[in-house]
mmCIF file with all atom_site columns, N, CA and C in Angstrom:
data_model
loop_
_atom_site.group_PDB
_atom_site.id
_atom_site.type_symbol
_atom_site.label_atom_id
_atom_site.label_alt_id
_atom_site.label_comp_id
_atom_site.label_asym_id
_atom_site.label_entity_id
_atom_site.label_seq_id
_atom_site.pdbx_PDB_ins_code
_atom_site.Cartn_x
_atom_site.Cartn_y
_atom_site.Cartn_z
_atom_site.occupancy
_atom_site.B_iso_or_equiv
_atom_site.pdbx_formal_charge
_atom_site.auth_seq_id
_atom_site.auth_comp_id
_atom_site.auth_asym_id
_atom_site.auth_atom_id
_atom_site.pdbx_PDB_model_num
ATOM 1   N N  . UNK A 1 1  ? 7.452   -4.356  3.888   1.00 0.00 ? 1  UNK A N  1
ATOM 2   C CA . UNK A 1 1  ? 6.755   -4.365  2.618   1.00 0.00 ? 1  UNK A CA 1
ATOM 3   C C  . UNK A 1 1  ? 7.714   -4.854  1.541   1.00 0.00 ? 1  UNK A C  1
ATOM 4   N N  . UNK A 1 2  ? 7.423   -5.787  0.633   1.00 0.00 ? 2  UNK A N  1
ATOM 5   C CA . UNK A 1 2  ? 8.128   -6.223  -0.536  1.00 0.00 ? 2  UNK A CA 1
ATOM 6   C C  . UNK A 1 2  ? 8.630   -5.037  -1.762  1.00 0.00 ? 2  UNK A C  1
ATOM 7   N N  . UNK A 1 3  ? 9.279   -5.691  -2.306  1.00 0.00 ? 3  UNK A N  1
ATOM 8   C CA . UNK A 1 3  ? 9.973   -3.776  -3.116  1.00 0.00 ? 3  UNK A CA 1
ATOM 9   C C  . UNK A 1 3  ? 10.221  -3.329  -2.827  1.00 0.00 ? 3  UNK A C  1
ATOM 10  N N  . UNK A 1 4  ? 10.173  -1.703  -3.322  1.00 0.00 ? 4  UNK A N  1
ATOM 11  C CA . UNK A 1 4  ? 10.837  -0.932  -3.096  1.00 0.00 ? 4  UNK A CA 1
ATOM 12  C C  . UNK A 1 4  ? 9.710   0.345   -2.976  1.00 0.00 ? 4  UNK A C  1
ATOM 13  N N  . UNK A 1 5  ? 8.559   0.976   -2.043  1.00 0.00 ? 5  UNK A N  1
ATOM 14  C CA . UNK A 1 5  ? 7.460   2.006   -2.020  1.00 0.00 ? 5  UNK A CA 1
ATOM 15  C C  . UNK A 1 5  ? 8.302   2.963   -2.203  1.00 0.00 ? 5  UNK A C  1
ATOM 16  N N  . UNK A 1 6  ? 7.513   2.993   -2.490  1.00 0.00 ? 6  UNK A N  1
ATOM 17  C CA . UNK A 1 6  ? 7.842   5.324   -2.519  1.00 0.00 ? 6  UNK A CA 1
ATOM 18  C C  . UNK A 1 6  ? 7.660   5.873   -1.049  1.00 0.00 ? 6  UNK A C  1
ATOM 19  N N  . UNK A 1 7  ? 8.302   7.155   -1.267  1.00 0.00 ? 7  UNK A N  1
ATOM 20  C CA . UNK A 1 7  ? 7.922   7.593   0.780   1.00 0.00 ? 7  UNK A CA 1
ATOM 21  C C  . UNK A 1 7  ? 7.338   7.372   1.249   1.00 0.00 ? 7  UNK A C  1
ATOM 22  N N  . UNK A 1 8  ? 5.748   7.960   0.322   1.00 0.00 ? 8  UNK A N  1
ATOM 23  C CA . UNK A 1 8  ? 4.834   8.355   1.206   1.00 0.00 ? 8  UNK A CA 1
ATOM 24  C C  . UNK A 1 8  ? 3.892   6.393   1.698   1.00 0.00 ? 8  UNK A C  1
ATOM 25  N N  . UNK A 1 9  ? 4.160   5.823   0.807   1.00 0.00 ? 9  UNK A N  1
ATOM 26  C CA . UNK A 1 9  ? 3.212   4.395   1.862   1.00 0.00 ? 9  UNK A CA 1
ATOM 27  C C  . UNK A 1 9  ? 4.569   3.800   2.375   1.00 0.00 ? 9  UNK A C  1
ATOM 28  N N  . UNK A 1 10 ? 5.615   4.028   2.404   1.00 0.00 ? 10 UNK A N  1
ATOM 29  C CA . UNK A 1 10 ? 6.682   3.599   3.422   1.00 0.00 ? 10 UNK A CA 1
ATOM 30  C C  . UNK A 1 10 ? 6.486   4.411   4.401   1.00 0.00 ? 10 UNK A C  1
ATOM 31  N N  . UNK A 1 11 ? 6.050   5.669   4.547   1.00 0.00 ? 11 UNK A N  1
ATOM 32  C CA . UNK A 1 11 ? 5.788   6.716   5.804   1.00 0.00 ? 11 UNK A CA 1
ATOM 33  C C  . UNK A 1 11 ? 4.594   6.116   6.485   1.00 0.00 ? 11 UNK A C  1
ATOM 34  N N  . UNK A 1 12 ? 3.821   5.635   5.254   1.00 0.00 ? 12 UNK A N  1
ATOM 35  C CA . UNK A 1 12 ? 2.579   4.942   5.732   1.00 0.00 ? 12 UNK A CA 1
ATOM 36  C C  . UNK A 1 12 ? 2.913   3.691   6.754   1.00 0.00 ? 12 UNK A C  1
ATOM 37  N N  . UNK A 1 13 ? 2.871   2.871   6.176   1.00 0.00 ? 13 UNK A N  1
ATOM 38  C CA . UNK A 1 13 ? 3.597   1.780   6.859   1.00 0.00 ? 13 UNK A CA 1
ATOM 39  C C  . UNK A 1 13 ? 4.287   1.644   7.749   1.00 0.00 ? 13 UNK A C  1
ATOM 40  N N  . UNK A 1 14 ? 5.321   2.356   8.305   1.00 0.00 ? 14 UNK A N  1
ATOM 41  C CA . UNK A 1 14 ? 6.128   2.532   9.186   1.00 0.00 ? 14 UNK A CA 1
ATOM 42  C C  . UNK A 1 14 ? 5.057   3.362   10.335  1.00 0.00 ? 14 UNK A C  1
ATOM 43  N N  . UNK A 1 15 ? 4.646   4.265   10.123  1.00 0.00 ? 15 UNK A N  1
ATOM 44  C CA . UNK A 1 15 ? 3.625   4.279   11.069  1.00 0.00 ? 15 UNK A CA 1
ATOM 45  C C  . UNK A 1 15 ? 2.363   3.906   11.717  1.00 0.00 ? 15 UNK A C  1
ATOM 46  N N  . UNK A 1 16 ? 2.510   2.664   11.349  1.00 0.00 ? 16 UNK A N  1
ATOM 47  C CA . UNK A 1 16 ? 1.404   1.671   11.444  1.00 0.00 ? 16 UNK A CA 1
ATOM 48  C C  . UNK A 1 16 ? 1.928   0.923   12.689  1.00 0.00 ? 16 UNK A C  1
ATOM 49  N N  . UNK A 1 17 ? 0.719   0.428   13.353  1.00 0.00 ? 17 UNK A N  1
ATOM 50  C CA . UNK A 1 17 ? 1.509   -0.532  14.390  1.00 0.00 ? 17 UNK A CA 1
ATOM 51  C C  . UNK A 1 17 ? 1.353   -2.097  13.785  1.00 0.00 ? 17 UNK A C  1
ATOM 52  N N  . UNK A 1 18 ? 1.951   -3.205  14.569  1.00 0.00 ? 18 UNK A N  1
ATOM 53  C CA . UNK A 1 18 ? 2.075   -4.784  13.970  1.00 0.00 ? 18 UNK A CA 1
ATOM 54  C C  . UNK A 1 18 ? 1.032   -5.174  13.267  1.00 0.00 ? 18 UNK A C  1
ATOM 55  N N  . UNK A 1 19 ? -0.317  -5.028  14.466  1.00 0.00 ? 19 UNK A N  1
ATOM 56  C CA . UNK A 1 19 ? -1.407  -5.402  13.790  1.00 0.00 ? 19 UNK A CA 1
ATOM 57  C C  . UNK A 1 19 ? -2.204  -4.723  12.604  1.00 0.00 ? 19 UNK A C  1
ATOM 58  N N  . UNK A 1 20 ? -1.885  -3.062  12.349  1.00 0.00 ? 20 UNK A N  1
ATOM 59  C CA . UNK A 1 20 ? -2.361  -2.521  11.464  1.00 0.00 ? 20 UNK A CA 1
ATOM 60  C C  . UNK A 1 20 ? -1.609  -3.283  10.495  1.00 0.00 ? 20 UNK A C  1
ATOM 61  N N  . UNK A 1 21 ? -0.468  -2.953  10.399  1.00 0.00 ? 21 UNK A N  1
ATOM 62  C CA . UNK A 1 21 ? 0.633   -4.107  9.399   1.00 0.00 ? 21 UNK A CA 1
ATOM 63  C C  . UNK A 1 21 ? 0.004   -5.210  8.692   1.00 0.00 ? 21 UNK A C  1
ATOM 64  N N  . UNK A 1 22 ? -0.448  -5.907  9.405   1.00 0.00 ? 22 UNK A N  1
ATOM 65  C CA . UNK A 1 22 ? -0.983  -7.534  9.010   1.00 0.00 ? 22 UNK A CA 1
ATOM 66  C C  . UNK A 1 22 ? -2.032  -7.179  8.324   1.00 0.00 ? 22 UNK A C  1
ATOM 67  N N  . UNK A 1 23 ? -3.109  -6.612  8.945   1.00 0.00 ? 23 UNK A N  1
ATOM 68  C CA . UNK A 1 23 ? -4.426  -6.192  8.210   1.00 0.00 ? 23 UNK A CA 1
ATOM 69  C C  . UNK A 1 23 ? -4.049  -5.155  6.961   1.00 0.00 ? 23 UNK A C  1
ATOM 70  N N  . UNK A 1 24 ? -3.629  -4.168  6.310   1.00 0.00 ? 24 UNK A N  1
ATOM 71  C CA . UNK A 1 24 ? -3.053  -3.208  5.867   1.00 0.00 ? 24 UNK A CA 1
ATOM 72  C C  . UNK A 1 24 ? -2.200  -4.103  4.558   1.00 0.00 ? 24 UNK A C  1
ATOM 73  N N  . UNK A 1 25 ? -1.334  -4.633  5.134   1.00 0.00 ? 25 UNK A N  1
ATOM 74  C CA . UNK A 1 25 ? -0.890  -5.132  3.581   1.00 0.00 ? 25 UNK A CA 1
ATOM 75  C C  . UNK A 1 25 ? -1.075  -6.215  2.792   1.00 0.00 ? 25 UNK A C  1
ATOM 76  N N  . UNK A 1 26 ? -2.015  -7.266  3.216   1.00 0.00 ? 26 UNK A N  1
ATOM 77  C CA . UNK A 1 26 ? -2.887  -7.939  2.131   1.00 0.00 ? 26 UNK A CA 1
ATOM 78  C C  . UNK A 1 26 ? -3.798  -6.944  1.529   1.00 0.00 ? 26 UNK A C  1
ATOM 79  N N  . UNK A 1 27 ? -4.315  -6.217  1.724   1.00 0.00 ? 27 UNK A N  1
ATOM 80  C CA . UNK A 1 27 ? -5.199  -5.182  1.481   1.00 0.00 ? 27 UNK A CA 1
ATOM 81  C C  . UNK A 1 27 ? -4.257  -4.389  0.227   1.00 0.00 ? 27 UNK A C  1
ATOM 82  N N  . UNK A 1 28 ? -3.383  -3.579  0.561   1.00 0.00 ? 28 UNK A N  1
ATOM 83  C CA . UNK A 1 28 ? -2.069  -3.062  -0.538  1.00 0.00 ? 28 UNK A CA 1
ATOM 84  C C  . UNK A 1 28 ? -2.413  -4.332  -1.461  1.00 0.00 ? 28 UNK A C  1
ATOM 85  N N  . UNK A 1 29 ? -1.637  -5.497  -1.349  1.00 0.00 ? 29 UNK A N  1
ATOM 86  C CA . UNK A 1 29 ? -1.172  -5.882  -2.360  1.00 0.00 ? 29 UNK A CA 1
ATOM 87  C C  . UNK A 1 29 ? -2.198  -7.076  -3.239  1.00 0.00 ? 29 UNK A C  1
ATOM 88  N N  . UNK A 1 30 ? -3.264  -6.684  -2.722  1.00 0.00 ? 30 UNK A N  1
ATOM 89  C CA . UNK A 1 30 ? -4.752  -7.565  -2.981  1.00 0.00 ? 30 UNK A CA 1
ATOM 90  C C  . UNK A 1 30 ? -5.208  -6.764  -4.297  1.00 0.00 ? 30 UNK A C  1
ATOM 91  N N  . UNK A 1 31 ? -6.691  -7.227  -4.283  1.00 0.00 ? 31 UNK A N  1
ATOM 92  C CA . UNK A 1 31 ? -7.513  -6.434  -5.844  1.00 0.00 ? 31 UNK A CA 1
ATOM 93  C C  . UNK A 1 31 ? -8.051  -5.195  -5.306  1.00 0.00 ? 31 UNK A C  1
ATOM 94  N N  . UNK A 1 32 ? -7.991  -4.835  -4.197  1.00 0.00 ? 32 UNK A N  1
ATOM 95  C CA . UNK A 1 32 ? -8.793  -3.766  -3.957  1.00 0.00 ? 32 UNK A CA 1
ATOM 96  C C  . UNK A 1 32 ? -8.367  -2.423  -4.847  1.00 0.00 ? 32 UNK A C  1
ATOM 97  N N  . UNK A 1 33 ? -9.641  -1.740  -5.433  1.00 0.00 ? 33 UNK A N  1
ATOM 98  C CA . UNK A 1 33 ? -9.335  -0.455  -6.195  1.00 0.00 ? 33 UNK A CA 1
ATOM 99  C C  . UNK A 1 33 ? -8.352  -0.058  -5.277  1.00 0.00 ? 33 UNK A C  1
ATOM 100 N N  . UNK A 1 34 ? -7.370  0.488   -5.855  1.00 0.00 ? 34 UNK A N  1
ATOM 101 C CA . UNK A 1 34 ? -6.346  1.995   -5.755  1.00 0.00 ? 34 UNK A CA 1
ATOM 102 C C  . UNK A 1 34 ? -7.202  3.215   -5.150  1.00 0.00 ? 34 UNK A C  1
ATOM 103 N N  . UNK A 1 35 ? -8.420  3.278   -5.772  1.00 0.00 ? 35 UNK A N  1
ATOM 104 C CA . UNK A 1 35 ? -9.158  4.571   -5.546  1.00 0.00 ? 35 UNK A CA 1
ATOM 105 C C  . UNK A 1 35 ? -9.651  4.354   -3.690  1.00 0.00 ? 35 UNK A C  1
ATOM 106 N N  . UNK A 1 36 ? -10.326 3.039   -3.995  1.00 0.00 ? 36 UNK A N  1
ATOM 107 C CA . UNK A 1 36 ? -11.008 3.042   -2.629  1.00 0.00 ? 36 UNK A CA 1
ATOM 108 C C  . UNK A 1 36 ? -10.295 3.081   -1.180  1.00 0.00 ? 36 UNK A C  1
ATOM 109 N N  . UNK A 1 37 ? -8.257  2.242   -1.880  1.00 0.00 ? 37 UNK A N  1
ATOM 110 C CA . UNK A 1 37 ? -7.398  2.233   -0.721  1.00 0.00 ? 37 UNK A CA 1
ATOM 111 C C  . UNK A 1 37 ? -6.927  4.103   -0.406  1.00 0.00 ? 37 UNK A C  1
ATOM 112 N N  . UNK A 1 38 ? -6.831  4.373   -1.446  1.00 0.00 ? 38 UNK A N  1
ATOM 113 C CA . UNK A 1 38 ? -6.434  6.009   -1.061  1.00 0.00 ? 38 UNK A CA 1
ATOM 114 C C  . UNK A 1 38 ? -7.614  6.538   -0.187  1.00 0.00 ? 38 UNK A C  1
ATOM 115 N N  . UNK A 1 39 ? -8.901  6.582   -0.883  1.00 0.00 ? 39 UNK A N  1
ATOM 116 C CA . UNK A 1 39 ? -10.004 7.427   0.126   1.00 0.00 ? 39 UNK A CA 1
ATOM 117 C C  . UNK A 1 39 ? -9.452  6.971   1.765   1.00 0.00 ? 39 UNK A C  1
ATOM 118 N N  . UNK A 1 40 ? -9.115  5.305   1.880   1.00 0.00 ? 40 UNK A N  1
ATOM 119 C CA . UNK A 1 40 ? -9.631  5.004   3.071   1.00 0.00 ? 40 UNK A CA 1
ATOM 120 C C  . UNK A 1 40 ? -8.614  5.509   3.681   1.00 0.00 ? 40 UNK A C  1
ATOM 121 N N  . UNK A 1 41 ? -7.486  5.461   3.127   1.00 0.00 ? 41 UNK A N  1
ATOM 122 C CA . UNK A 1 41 ? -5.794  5.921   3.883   1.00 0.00 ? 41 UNK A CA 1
ATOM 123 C C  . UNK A 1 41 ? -6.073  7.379   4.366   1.00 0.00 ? 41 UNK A C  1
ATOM 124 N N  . UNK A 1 42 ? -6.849  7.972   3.306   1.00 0.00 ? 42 UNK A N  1
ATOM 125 C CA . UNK A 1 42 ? -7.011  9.846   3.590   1.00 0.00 ? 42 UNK A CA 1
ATOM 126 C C  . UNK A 1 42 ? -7.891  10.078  4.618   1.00 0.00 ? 42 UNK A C  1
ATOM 127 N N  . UNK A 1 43 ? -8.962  9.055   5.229   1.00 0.00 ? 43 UNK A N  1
ATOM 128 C CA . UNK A 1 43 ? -9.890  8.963   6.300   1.00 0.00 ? 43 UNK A CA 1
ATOM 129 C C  . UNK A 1 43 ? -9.436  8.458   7.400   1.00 0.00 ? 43 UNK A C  1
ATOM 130 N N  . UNK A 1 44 ? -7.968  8.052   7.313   1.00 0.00 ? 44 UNK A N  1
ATOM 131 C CA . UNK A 1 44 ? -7.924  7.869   8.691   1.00 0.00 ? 44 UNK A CA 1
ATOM 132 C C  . UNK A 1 44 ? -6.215  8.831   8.282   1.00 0.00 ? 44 UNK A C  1
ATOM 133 N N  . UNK A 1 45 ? -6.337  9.754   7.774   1.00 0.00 ? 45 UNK A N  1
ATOM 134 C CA . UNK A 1 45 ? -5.251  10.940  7.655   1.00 0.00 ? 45 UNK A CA 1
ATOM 135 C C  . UNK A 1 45 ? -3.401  10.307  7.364   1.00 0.00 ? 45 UNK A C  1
ATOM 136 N N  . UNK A 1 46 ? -4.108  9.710   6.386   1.00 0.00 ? 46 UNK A N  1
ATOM 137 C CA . UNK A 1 46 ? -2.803  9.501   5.859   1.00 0.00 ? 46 UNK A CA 1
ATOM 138 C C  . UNK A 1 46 ? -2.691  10.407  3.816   1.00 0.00 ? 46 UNK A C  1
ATOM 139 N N  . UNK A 1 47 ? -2.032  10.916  3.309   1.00 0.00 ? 47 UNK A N  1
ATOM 140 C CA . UNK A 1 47 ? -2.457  11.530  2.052   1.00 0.00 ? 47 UNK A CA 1
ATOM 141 C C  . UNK A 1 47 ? -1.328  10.825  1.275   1.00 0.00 ? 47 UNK A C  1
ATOM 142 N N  . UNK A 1 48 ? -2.335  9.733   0.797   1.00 0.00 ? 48 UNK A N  1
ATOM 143 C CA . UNK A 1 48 ? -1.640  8.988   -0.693  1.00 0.00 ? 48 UNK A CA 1
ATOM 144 C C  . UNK A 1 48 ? -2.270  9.017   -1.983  1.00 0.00 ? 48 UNK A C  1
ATOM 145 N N  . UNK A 1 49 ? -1.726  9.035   -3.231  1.00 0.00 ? 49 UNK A N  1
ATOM 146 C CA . UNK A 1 49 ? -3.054  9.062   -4.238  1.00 0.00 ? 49 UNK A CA 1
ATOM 147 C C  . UNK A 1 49 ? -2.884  7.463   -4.823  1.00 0.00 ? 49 UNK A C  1
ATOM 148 N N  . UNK A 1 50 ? -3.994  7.642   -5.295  1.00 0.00 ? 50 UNK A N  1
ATOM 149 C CA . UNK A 1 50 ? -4.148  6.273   -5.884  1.00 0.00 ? 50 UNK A CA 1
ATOM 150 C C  . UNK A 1 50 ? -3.529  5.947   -6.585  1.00 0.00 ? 50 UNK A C  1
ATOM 151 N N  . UNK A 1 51 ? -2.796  7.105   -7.395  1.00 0.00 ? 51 UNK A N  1
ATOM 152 C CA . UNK A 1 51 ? -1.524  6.482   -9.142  1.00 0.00 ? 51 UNK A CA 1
ATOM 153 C C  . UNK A 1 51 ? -0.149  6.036   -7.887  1.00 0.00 ? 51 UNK A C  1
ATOM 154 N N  . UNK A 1 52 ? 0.069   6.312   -6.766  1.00 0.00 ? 52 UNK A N  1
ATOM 155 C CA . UNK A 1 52 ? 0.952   6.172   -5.829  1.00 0.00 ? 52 UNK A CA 1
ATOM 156 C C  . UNK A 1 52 ? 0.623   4.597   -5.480  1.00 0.00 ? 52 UNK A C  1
ATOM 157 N N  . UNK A 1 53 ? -0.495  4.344   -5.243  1.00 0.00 ? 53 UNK A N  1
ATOM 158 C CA . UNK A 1 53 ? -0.699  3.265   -4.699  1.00 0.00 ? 53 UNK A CA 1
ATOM 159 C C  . UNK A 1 53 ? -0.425  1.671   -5.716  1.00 0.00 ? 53 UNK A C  1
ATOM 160 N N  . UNK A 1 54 ? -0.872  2.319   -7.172  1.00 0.00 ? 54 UNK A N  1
ATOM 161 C CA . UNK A 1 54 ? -1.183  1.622   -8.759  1.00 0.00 ? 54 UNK A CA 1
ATOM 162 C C  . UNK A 1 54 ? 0.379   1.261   -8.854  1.00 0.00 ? 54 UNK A C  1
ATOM 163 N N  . UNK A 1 55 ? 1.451   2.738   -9.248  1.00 0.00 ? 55 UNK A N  1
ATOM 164 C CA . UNK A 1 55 ? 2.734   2.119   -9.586  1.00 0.00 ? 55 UNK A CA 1
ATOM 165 C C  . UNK A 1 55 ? 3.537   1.580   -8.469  1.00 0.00 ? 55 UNK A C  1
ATOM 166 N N  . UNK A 1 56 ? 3.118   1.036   -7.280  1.00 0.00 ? 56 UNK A N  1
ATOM 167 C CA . UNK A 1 56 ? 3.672   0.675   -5.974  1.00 0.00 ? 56 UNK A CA 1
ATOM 168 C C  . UNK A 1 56 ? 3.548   -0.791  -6.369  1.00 0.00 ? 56 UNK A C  1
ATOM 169 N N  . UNK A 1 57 ? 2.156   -1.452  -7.236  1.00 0.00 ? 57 UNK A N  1
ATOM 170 C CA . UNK A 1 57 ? 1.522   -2.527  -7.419  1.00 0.00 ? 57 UNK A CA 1
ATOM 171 C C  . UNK A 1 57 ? 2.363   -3.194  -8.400  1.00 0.00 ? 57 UNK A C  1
ATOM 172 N N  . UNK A 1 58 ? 2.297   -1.734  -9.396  1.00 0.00 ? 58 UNK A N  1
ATOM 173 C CA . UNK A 1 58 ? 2.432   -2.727  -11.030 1.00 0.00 ? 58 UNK A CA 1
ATOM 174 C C  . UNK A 1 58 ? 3.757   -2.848  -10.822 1.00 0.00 ? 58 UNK A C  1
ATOM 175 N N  . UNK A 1 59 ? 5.061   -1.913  -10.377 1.00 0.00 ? 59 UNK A N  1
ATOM 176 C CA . UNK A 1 59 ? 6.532   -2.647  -9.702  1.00 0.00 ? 59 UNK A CA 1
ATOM 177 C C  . UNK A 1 59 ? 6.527   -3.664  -9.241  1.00 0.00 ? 59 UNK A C  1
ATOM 178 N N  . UNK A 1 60 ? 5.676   -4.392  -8.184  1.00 0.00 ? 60 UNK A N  1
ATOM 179 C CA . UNK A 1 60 ? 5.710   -4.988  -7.552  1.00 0.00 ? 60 UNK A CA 1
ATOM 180 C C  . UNK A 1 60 ? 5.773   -6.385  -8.920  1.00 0.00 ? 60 UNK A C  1
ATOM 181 N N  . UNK A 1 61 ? 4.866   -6.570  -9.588  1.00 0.00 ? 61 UNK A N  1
ATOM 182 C CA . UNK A 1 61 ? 4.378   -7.091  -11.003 1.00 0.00 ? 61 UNK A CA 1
ATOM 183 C C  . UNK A 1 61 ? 5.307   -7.341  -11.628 1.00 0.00 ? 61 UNK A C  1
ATOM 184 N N  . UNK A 1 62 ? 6.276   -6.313  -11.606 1.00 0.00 ? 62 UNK A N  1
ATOM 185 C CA . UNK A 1 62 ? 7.342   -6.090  -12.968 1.00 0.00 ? 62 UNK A CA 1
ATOM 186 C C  . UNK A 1 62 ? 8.700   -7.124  -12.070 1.00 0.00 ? 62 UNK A C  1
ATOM 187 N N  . UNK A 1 63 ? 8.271   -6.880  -10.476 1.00 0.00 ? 63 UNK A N  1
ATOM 188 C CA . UNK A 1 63 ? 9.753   -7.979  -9.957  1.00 0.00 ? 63 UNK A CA 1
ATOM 189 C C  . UNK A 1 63 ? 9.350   -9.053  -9.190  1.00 0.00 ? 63 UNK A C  1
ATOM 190 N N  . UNK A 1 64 ? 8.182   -9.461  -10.370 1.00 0.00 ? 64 UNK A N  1
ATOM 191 C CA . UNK A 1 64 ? 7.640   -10.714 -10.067 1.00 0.00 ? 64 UNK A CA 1
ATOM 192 C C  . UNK A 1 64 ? 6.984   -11.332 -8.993  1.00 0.00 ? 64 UNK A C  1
ATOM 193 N N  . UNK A 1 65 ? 6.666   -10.175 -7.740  1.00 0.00 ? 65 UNK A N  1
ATOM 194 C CA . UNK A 1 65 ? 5.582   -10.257 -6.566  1.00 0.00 ? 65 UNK A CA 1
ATOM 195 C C  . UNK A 1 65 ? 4.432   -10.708 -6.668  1.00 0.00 ? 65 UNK A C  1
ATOM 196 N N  . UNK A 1 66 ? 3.821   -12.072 -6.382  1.00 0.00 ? 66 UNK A N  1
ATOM 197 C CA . UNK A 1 66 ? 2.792   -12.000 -6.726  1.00 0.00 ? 66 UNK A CA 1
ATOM 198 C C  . UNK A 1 66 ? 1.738   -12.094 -5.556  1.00 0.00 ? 66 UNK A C  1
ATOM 199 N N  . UNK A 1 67 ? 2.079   -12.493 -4.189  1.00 0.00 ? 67 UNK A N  1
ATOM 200 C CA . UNK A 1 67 ? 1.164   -12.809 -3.463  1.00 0.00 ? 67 UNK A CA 1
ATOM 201 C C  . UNK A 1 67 ? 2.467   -12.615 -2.005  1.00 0.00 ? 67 UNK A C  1
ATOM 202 N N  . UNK A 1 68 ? 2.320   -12.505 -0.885  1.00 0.00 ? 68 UNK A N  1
ATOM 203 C CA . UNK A 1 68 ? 2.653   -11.877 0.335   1.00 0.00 ? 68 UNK A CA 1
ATOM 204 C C  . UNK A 1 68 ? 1.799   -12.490 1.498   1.00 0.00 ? 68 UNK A C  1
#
């Protein structure tokens, strides 16, 4: 993952396998609500909140990430 995440979607991530990987982080770093990526992370039992997911983004923003 580009940047620098916080634990918990680096815990995320890391326990993902290749292909979740590929599918999984255009998704992160796409338009999708924050809200809707947390529900879906918490449905398949991962517990992130969405302001987790938001300042993961807008960093990403601030060191000039724009596309992955």
């Amino acid at each position: 993952m580009p940047g620098k995440p916080g634990p918990k979607l680096e815990a995320i991530y890391e326990a993902m396998s290749t292909e979740e990987r590929e599918v999984f982080r255009p998704v992160l770093l796409g338009p999708s609500p924050a809200e809707w990526l947390a529900d879906l992370l918490r449905t398949a039992g991962h517990d992130v909140s969405a302001s987790t997911i938001r300042t993961y983004r807008r960093s990403l923003r601030r060191e000039g990430v724009t596309s992955v």
